[in-house]
Coordinates of C-alpha atoms and ligand atoms in Angstrom, one line a residue:
G275 CA 36.7 5.4 67.5
L276 CA 33.9 5.5 65.0
C277 CA 34.6 2.1 63.4
R278 CA 34.4 0.3 66.7
G279 CA 31.9 -2.4 67.3
G280 CA 32.6 -4.2 64.0
S281 CA 32.9 -8.0 64.0
D282 CA 33.2 -10.8 61.5
I283 CA 30.0 -11.5 59.6
F284 CA 28.6 -15.0 59.1
A285 CA 25.4 -15.1 57.1
S286 CA 23.6 -17.2 54.5
V287 CA 21.7 -16.6 51.4
R288 CA 19.7 -18.9 49.1
E289 CA 21.0 -19.3 45.6
N290 CA 18.9 -17.6 42.9
S291 CA 18.0 -14.8 45.4
P292 CA 17.0 -11.5 43.8
K293 CA 19.1 -8.3 43.8
G294 CA 19.0 -6.5 47.1
Q295 CA 18.4 -9.7 49.1
F296 CA 19.4 -8.8 52.7
I297 CA 22.6 -10.5 53.8
S298 CA 23.5 -8.9 57.1
N299 CA 23.5 -5.8 59.2
I300 CA 26.7 -4.0 60.0
S301 CA 27.4 -3.0 63.6
I302 CA 29.6 0.0 63.9
G303 CA 29.5 2.8 66.3
T304 CA 28.3 5.4 63.8
D305 CA 26.2 6.0 60.7
P306 CA 28.2 4.5 57.8
G307 CA 27.5 7.6 55.8
A308 CA 28.9 10.0 58.4
R309 CA 32.2 11.5 57.6
P310 CA 35.0 10.8 58.2
V311 CA 34.1 7.1 58.3
R312 CA 34.3 5.1 55.0
L313 CA 33.4 1.4 54.6
C314 CA 34.9 -0.6 51.8
L315 CA 34.1 -4.1 50.5
T316 CA 37.1 -6.0 49.1
G317 CA 38.1 -9.5 48.5
R318 CA 37.4 -12.4 46.1
N319 CA 33.5 -12.1 46.1
A320 CA 33.1 -8.5 47.0
D321 CA 31.2 -7.7 43.8
W322 CA 28.4 -10.0 45.0
F323 CA 27.6 -7.5 47.7
Y324 CA 26.8 -3.8 48.1
L325 CA 26.2 -1.6 51.1
E326 CA 22.9 0.1 51.7
G327 CA 23.0 2.0 55.0
R328 CA 23.9 -0.4 57.7
S329 CA 22.9 -3.4 55.5
I330 CA 24.9 -5.7 53.2
R331 CA 22.8 -6.7 50.3
L332 CA 23.1 -9.2 47.5
N333 CA 24.4 -7.7 44.2
S334 CA 22.8 -10.1 41.6
S335 CA 21.0 -9.3 38.4
A336 CA 19.0 -11.0 35.8
S337 CA 22.1 -11.9 33.9
R338 CA 24.1 -12.8 37.0
V339 CA 22.3 -15.2 39.2
L340 CA 23.8 -16.6 42.3
D341 CA 24.2 -20.3 41.6
R342 CA 25.7 -22.7 44.1
E343 CA 26.5 -25.2 41.4
V344 CA 28.6 -22.6 39.7
H345 CA 29.9 -20.2 42.4
G346 CA 30.5 -22.7 45.1
S347 CA 29.0 -22.9 48.6
V348 CA 30.6 -19.8 50.3
L349 CA 31.1 -16.2 49.3
K350 CA 34.1 -14.5 50.9
A351 CA 34.8 -10.8 51.2
E352 CA 36.3 -8.3 53.6
L353 CA 34.7 -5.2 55.1
T354 CA 37.2 -2.5 55.9
C355 CA 36.4 0.5 57.9
Y356 CA 38.5 3.7 57.3
E357 CA 38.5 6.8 59.5
H358 CA 40.1 9.9 57.9
D359 CA 41.3 7.4 55.2
V360 CA 43.1 5.4 57.8
M361 CA 42.2 1.8 58.0
Q362 CA 40.8 1.1 61.5
I363 CA 39.4 -2.4 61.3
Q364 CA 38.8 -5.2 58.8
N365 CA 36.2 -7.9 59.3
R366 CA 35.6 -11.1 57.3
I367 CA 32.4 -11.7 55.6
L368 CA 31.5 -15.4 55.0
V369 CA 28.2 -16.0 53.3
E370 CA 27.0 -19.6 52.8
I371 CA 25.0 -20.1 49.6
L372 CA 22.0 -22.3 50.5
N373 CA 21.2 -25.0 48.1
V374 CA 17.9 -24.8 46.2
N375 CA 16.7 -27.8 44.2
D376 CA 16.9 -26.0 40.9
N377 CA 18.5 -28.7 38.7
K378 CA 16.9 -31.8 37.2
P379 CA 18.9 -35.0 37.2
V380 CA 20.6 -35.8 34.0
F381 CA 22.1 -39.0 32.8
L382 CA 25.8 -39.0 32.1
Q383 CA 26.1 -39.3 28.4
E384 CA 28.8 -41.9 28.6
S385 CA 26.5 -44.1 30.7
I386 CA 23.7 -44.3 28.1
Q387 CA 25.8 -45.0 25.0
P388 CA 24.5 -47.7 22.7
L389 CA 25.6 -51.1 24.1
S390 CA 26.4 -54.3 22.3
I391 CA 25.6 -57.4 24.3
S392 CA 26.2 -60.9 23.0
E393 CA 23.0 -63.0 23.0
A394 CA 25.1 -65.9 24.3
D395 CA 25.5 -64.1 27.6
T396 CA 22.4 -65.3 29.5
W397 CA 22.2 -62.3 31.9
F398 CA 19.1 -60.6 33.2
F399 CA 17.9 -57.0 32.9
R400 CA 17.8 -55.4 36.3
I401 CA 18.6 -52.0 37.8
D402 CA 20.4 -52.4 41.0
V403 CA 18.4 -50.8 43.8
P404 CA 18.8 -48.3 45.3
N405 CA 21.3 -46.1 43.3
S406 CA 24.0 -47.9 41.5
G407 CA 22.4 -47.3 38.1
E408 CA 23.8 -50.6 36.9
V409 CA 21.6 -52.2 34.2
V410 CA 21.9 -55.9 33.8
L411 CA 19.9 -58.4 31.7
N412 CA 17.2 -60.4 33.3
K413 CA 16.1 -62.3 30.2
P414 CA 18.1 -64.2 27.6
L415 CA 18.4 -62.3 24.3
D416 CA 17.9 -63.9 21.0
F417 CA 19.7 -62.4 18.0
E418 CA 17.7 -64.6 15.7
S419 CA 14.5 -62.8 16.8
R420 CA 15.6 -59.3 17.8
T421 CA 18.8 -57.5 16.9
C422 CA 18.1 -54.2 18.7
L423 CA 16.5 -53.4 22.0
Q424 CA 15.6 -50.0 23.4
L425 CA 15.3 -49.6 27.1
V426 CA 13.8 -46.5 28.7
L427 CA 15.6 -45.6 31.9
W428 CA 14.1 -43.2 34.6
A429 CA 16.1 -41.4 37.2
E430 CA 14.1 -39.6 39.9
E431 CA 15.2 -37.5 42.8
W432 CA 14.3 -39.3 45.9
N433 CA 14.7 -37.0 48.9
T434 CA 13.5 -33.7 47.4
V435 CA 10.1 -32.0 47.3
E436 CA 10.3 -31.5 43.6
R437 CA 11.2 -35.1 42.8
F438 CA 12.6 -34.1 39.5
N439 CA 13.0 -36.9 37.1
V440 CA 14.8 -37.6 33.8
S441 CA 14.5 -40.3 31.2
A442 CA 17.0 -41.7 28.7
V443 CA 16.7 -44.3 26.0
L444 CA 19.3 -46.9 26.2
T445 CA 20.0 -48.7 22.9
I446 CA 21.2 -52.3 23.1
N447 CA 22.5 -53.9 19.9
V448 CA 22.3 -57.7 20.3
Q449 CA 25.3 -59.4 18.8
D450 CA 24.9 -62.8 17.4
G451 CA 26.3 -65.5 19.8
D452 CA 27.3 -68.8 18.4
D453 CA 24.2 -70.7 19.6
Q454 CA 22.7 -72.1 16.4
Y455 CA 23.5 -75.1 14.4
P456 CA 24.1 -75.0 10.7
H457 CA 21.2 -76.3 8.6
F458 CA 20.9 -77.5 5.1
L459 CA 18.9 -75.6 2.6
P460 CA 16.2 -75.2 1.6
C461 CA 15.0 -74.9 5.2
M462 CA 11.8 -76.8 5.8
L463 CA 10.3 -75.3 8.9
V464 CA 9.0 -77.8 11.3
S465 CA 6.7 -75.1 12.8
Q466 CA 6.3 -71.4 12.4
S467 CA 6.5 -70.6 16.1
F468 CA 9.6 -72.8 16.6
P469 CA 11.8 -72.1 13.6
V470 CA 13.4 -75.5 13.5
C471 CA 14.8 -76.5 10.1
M472 CA 14.3 -80.0 8.8
N473 CA 17.1 -81.1 6.7
P474 CA 16.0 -82.1 3.2
V475 CA 16.8 -85.4 1.5
Y476 CA 18.6 -84.4 -1.6
T477 CA 18.0 -86.8 -4.5
A478 CA 19.6 -86.9 -7.9
N479 CA 19.8 -89.5 -10.7
I480 CA 23.2 -90.4 -12.0
D481 CA 22.5 -89.5 -15.5
K482 CA 24.6 -86.8 -17.0
V483 CA 25.0 -84.1 -14.3
L484 CA 24.1 -84.6 -10.6
E485 CA 21.2 -82.3 -10.3
F486 CA 19.8 -82.5 -6.8
S487 CA 16.3 -81.9 -5.7
P488 CA 14.9 -79.8 -3.8
G489 CA 18.0 -77.8 -4.6
P490 CA 21.8 -77.9 -4.6
I491 CA 23.5 -79.3 -1.5
K492 CA 23.9 -76.2 0.6
A493 CA 23.9 -75.4 4.3
Q494 CA 24.0 -72.1 6.2
D495 CA 25.0 -71.2 9.7
G496 CA 22.0 -70.8 12.0
D497 CA 23.8 -67.8 13.5
R498 CA 23.2 -65.6 10.6
G499 CA 25.0 -62.7 12.3
I500 CA 28.1 -64.8 12.6
N501 CA 27.7 -66.8 9.4
C502 CA 30.6 -69.1 10.2
P503 CA 32.2 -70.7 7.2
L504 CA 31.1 -74.3 6.8
T505 CA 32.9 -77.3 5.7
Y506 CA 31.2 -80.3 4.1
S507 CA 32.1 -83.9 4.2
I508 CA 30.5 -87.2 3.5
L509 CA 29.8 -89.2 6.6
S510 CA 29.2 -92.5 5.0
D511 CA 29.5 -93.7 1.4
E512 CA 29.9 -97.4 1.1
G513 CA 32.4 -98.1 -1.6
G514 CA 33.7 -94.5 -1.6
R515 CA 32.1 -93.6 -4.9
F516 CA 31.5 -89.9 -4.1
V517 CA 33.6 -86.9 -3.1
I518 CA 32.4 -83.6 -1.8
D519 CA 34.0 -80.3 -2.0
N520 CA 34.7 -79.4 1.6
R521 CA 34.3 -75.6 0.9
T522 CA 30.7 -76.0 -0.4
G523 CA 29.4 -78.4 2.4
E524 CA 29.3 -79.0 6.1
L525 CA 30.8 -79.3 9.8
Q526 CA 31.6 -76.0 11.4
V527 CA 35.3 -75.1 11.3
D528 CA 35.6 -73.7 14.8
D529 CA 33.3 -76.1 16.5
P530 CA 33.2 -79.7 15.3
L531 CA 30.3 -80.2 17.8
K532 CA 28.0 -78.0 15.7
Y533 CA 27.2 -79.9 12.6
S534 CA 24.1 -80.9 10.7
V535 CA 23.5 -84.0 8.7
A536 CA 21.5 -84.3 5.5
T537 CA 20.9 -87.4 3.5
V538 CA 21.8 -87.5 -0.2
L539 CA 20.1 -90.2 -2.3
V540 CA 21.9 -90.9 -5.6
R541 CA 19.9 -93.2 -7.8
V542 CA 22.0 -95.3 -10.2
L543 CA 20.1 -95.8 -13.4
G544 CA 20.7 -98.5 -15.9
E545 CA 21.9 -97.3 -19.2
N546 CA 18.6 -96.4 -20.9
M547 CA 18.6 -97.1 -24.6
F548 CA 15.1 -98.4 -25.3
P549 CA 11.7 -97.3 -24.4
P550 CA 9.2 -99.9 -23.0
V551 CA 7.1 -101.6 -25.6
F552 CA 3.8 -103.5 -25.6
N553 CA 4.1 -106.7 -27.7
R554 CA 0.7 -105.9 -29.3
T555 CA -1.3 -102.9 -30.2
T556 CA -4.6 -104.1 -28.9
F557 CA -5.3 -106.3 -25.9
K558 CA -8.6 -108.2 -26.3
G559 CA -10.6 -109.7 -23.4
F560 CA -14.0 -110.3 -21.9
I561 CA -15.8 -109.9 -18.6
I562 CA -19.0 -111.5 -17.5
Q563 CA -21.6 -109.2 -16.1
N564 CA -22.8 -110.0 -12.6
S565 CA -23.8 -108.4 -9.3
S566 CA -20.3 -108.4 -7.6
P567 CA -18.6 -105.0 -7.5
A568 CA -15.4 -106.1 -9.3
S569 CA -14.1 -108.9 -11.6
I570 CA -10.9 -109.5 -13.5
V571 CA -10.9 -109.2 -17.3
S572 CA -10.0 -112.5 -19.0
T573 CA -8.5 -113.4 -22.3
Y574 CA -10.5 -115.5 -24.8
G575 CA -8.0 -118.3 -23.8
N576 CA -9.6 -118.0 -20.3
Q577 CA -6.6 -116.6 -18.7
V578 CA -6.2 -113.4 -16.7
L579 CA -5.7 -110.5 -19.1
Q580 CA -2.4 -108.9 -18.2
V581 CA -1.1 -106.0 -20.2
Q582 CA 2.6 -106.0 -19.9
A583 CA 5.2 -103.8 -21.5
L584 CA 8.7 -105.1 -22.0
D585 CA 11.9 -103.0 -21.7
P586 CA 14.7 -104.2 -23.9
D587 CA 17.2 -102.4 -21.6
F588 CA 16.7 -105.4 -19.2
S589 CA 17.8 -108.9 -20.1
D590 CA 14.6 -110.4 -19.0
G591 CA 12.6 -107.5 -20.3
L592 CA 11.2 -106.7 -16.9
N593 CA 11.6 -103.2 -15.7
Q594 CA 10.4 -102.9 -12.1
N595 CA 9.9 -99.2 -12.5
I596 CA 7.1 -99.5 -15.1
R597 CA 3.7 -98.3 -13.9
Y598 CA 0.4 -98.8 -15.7
F599 CA -2.6 -96.5 -15.9
L600 CA -5.6 -95.9 -18.2
L601 CA -5.7 -92.6 -20.1
P602 CA -8.2 -91.1 -19.8
P603 CA -9.2 -92.8 -16.5
S604 CA -12.2 -95.0 -16.9
G605 CA -15.2 -95.0 -14.5
L606 CA -15.7 -98.7 -15.2
Y607 CA -12.2 -100.2 -15.4
Q608 CA -8.9 -100.0 -13.6
V609 CA -5.5 -101.4 -14.2
T610 CA -3.3 -102.7 -11.4
Q611 CA 0.4 -102.1 -11.1
E612 CA 0.8 -105.6 -12.4
G613 CA -1.1 -104.8 -15.6
V614 CA -4.3 -106.7 -14.6
L615 CA -7.6 -105.1 -15.7
I616 CA -10.5 -105.0 -13.3
G617 CA -14.0 -104.1 -14.2
R618 CA -16.9 -102.9 -12.0
T619 CA -19.1 -105.9 -13.0
D620 CA -22.3 -104.6 -11.3
Q621 CA -22.3 -101.5 -13.4
L622 CA -21.7 -103.2 -16.8
Q623 CA -24.4 -104.0 -19.3
A624 CA -24.3 -107.4 -21.0
F625 CA -23.4 -107.3 -24.7
D626 CA -21.7 -103.9 -24.3
R627 CA -18.2 -103.5 -25.7
H628 CA -15.6 -101.1 -24.3
V629 CA -12.6 -100.0 -26.2
L630 CA -10.3 -98.4 -23.6
Q631 CA -8.5 -95.8 -25.7
Q632 CA -5.1 -96.2 -24.0
V633 CA -3.4 -98.3 -21.4
V634 CA -0.1 -96.6 -20.7
A635 CA 3.1 -98.2 -19.4
R636 CA 5.4 -95.5 -18.0
D637 CA 9.0 -95.9 -17.0
E638 CA 9.1 -93.8 -13.8
E639 CA 12.8 -93.3 -14.1
S640 CA 13.2 -92.3 -17.7
G641 CA 9.7 -91.0 -18.2
E642 CA 9.4 -93.1 -21.4
E643 CA 5.9 -94.5 -22.2
A644 CA 4.3 -97.1 -24.4
S645 CA 0.6 -97.4 -25.1
A646 CA -1.9 -99.9 -26.4
L647 CA -5.7 -100.3 -26.8
V648 CA -7.8 -102.6 -24.6
D649 CA -10.9 -104.1 -26.2
V650 CA -13.3 -105.6 -23.6
E651 CA -16.5 -107.4 -24.4
V652 CA -19.2 -107.7 -21.7
L653 CA -20.8 -111.2 -21.7
Q654 CA -24.1 -112.3 -20.2
R655 CA -23.8 -114.8 -17.4
G656 CA -23.9 -118.3 -18.9
Q657 CA -23.0 -117.1 -22.3
A658 CA -20.7 -119.3 -24.2
Ligands
NAG7 C1 18.9 -5.0 60.4 O1 18.7 -3.6 60.7 C2 17.3 -3.2 60.5 C3 17.3 -1.7 60.7 O2 17.9 -1.4 61.9 C4 16.4 -3.9 61.4 O3 15.1 -3.6 61.2 C5 16.5 -5.4 61.1 O4 15.8 -6.2 62.0 C6 18.0 -5.9 61.2 N1 18.1 -7.3 60.8 C7 18.8 -8.2 61.5 C8 18.7 -9.6 60.9 O5 19.4 -7.9 62.5
NAG8 C1 27.4 -5.5 41.2 O1 27.7 -6.4 40.1 C2 28.0 -5.8 38.9 C3 28.1 -6.9 37.9 O2 26.9 -7.6 37.7 C4 29.2 -5.0 38.9 O3 29.5 -4.4 37.7 C5 29.1 -4.0 40.1 O4 30.3 -3.3 40.2 C6 28.7 -4.7 41.3 N1 28.4 -3.7 42.4 C7 29.2 -3.6 43.5 C8 28.8 -2.6 44.4 O5 30.2 -4.4 43.6
NAG9 C1 8.5 -37.2 35.8 O1 8.2 -35.8 36.0 C2 7.0 -35.4 35.3 C3 6.9 -33.9 35.4 O2 7.1 -33.6 36.7 C4 5.8 -36.2 35.8 O3 4.7 -35.9 35.1 C5 6.1 -37.7 35.6 O4 5.1 -38.5 36.2 C6 7.4 -38.1 36.3 N1 7.7 -39.5 35.9 C7 8.1 -40.4 36.8 C8 8.4 -41.7 36.3 O5 8.3 -40.1 38.0
NAG10 C1 39.5 -79.0 2.4 O1 40.2 -79.8 1.4 C2 41.5 -79.3 1.0 C3 41.9 -80.1 -0.2 O2 41.5 -81.4 -0.1 C4 42.4 -79.5 2.2 O3 43.7 -79.0 1.9 C5 41.8 -78.7 3.4 O4 42.6 -78.9 4.6 C6 40.4 -79.1 3.7 N1 39.8 -78.2 4.7 C7 39.1 -78.7 5.7 C8 38.6 -77.6 6.7 O5 38.9 -79.8 5.9
NAG11 C1 3.4 -110.8 -25.1 O1 3.9 -110.8 -23.8 C2 3.2 -111.7 -23.0 C3 3.7 -111.5 -21.6 O2 5.0 -111.4 -21.5 C4 3.4 -113.1 -23.5 O3 2.7 -114.0 -22.6 C5 2.9 -113.2 -24.9 O4 3.2 -114.4 -25.4 C6 3.6 -112.2 -25.7 N1 2.9 -112.1 -27.0 C7 3.7 -112.0 -28.1 C8 2.8 -112.0 -29.4 O5 4.8 -111.9 -28.2

């Protein structure tokens, strides 16, 4: 009868379409409004449709937007035709939801979590083309210069008109790899651009306590993020006179190949009981004025005047560590390390007399000093 002519409906509609969007016409033998015919939409997605005359239209609203990403790719319903409330025919409605590029790409949160990469892994940063999204290193990392890197990643749609893109910041924490040698402190930088530490030579006098210069014997791991415990040992000590506490010194525990060597100089001092002494308070001598730039001051016994301090700590009185100097320094005279006085003869005036306030003998080890006067007479050439 009146419901005849109906058939299954296959149609399509774009997602995000407005309310009333035409879906399909219905083909039945009579006007759907005409009694005794009644049409009824049922089924899973029936509420997405409504009938308007012979048309099926989309039942969406501002708060209920058709979204392929949410509602799937197909809407299914049935259209049933009743005549005098007796079901005559039932047709299937299958409406494909057409995809619209209405979503921007997003990074999966778990894929852009902060990463920790050991600097010892000499990988390279690279994003695999075309689409794996794998990020790998393309430059060795150096914990000692950077501990944190931030990488901006872009993802862009490739085969759409909109070409939506999204960016994410990938944080990479660089872990310290074991790539540095220990070095002794204080660290003397060889150059600013290449932070290479030169090991100091520690020196100390055996006196009372071993006090080392430029500081206590101490090394630290070059990998400061790892800060491996160090063990110290003496490599060579003829006679075995010294011991070192292995907990406060060198050779890496887990890698005997990573070690650093510093030299320790321990000066053995003779027991120092006496200061040096000059055997007279005033040294007298003369020098003959002439045109040569320098001459040696002589004694009146016509010998070389040699100021010499004796150190009773030594059996022969000769302390090799005694240095001589004039205080205040003189413009006309100098004293050699052997205690010989030299005058600048071409600048001296005959008949002048110079009393050099102090010639000082200093024990460089103990710091003890002795002083005396030097009395020099300038003679004229040929003078008796
Ligand atoms: C649906 O029916 C209307 C009115 O008869 C007509 O104008 C229109 O072209 C039809 N649409 C389709 C897609 O058949
Ligand atoms: C249209 O959708 C609304 C919900 O947004 C629903 O309440 C209403 O019943 C639907 N209309 C039809 C004819 O199914
Ligand atoms: C990302 O999209 C924005 C807005 O459409 C655009 O201005 C920008 O150039 C795009 N960036 C890249 C890297 O494609
Ligand atoms: C350090 O010295 C102690 C005591 O002499 C010894 O027991 C220990 O094994 C040493 N440690 C290392 C790492 O050499
Ligand atoms: C002082 O010492 C010098 C050099 O050692 C020596 O030649 C001289 O005789 C000494 N003089 C006296 C007074 O001891």
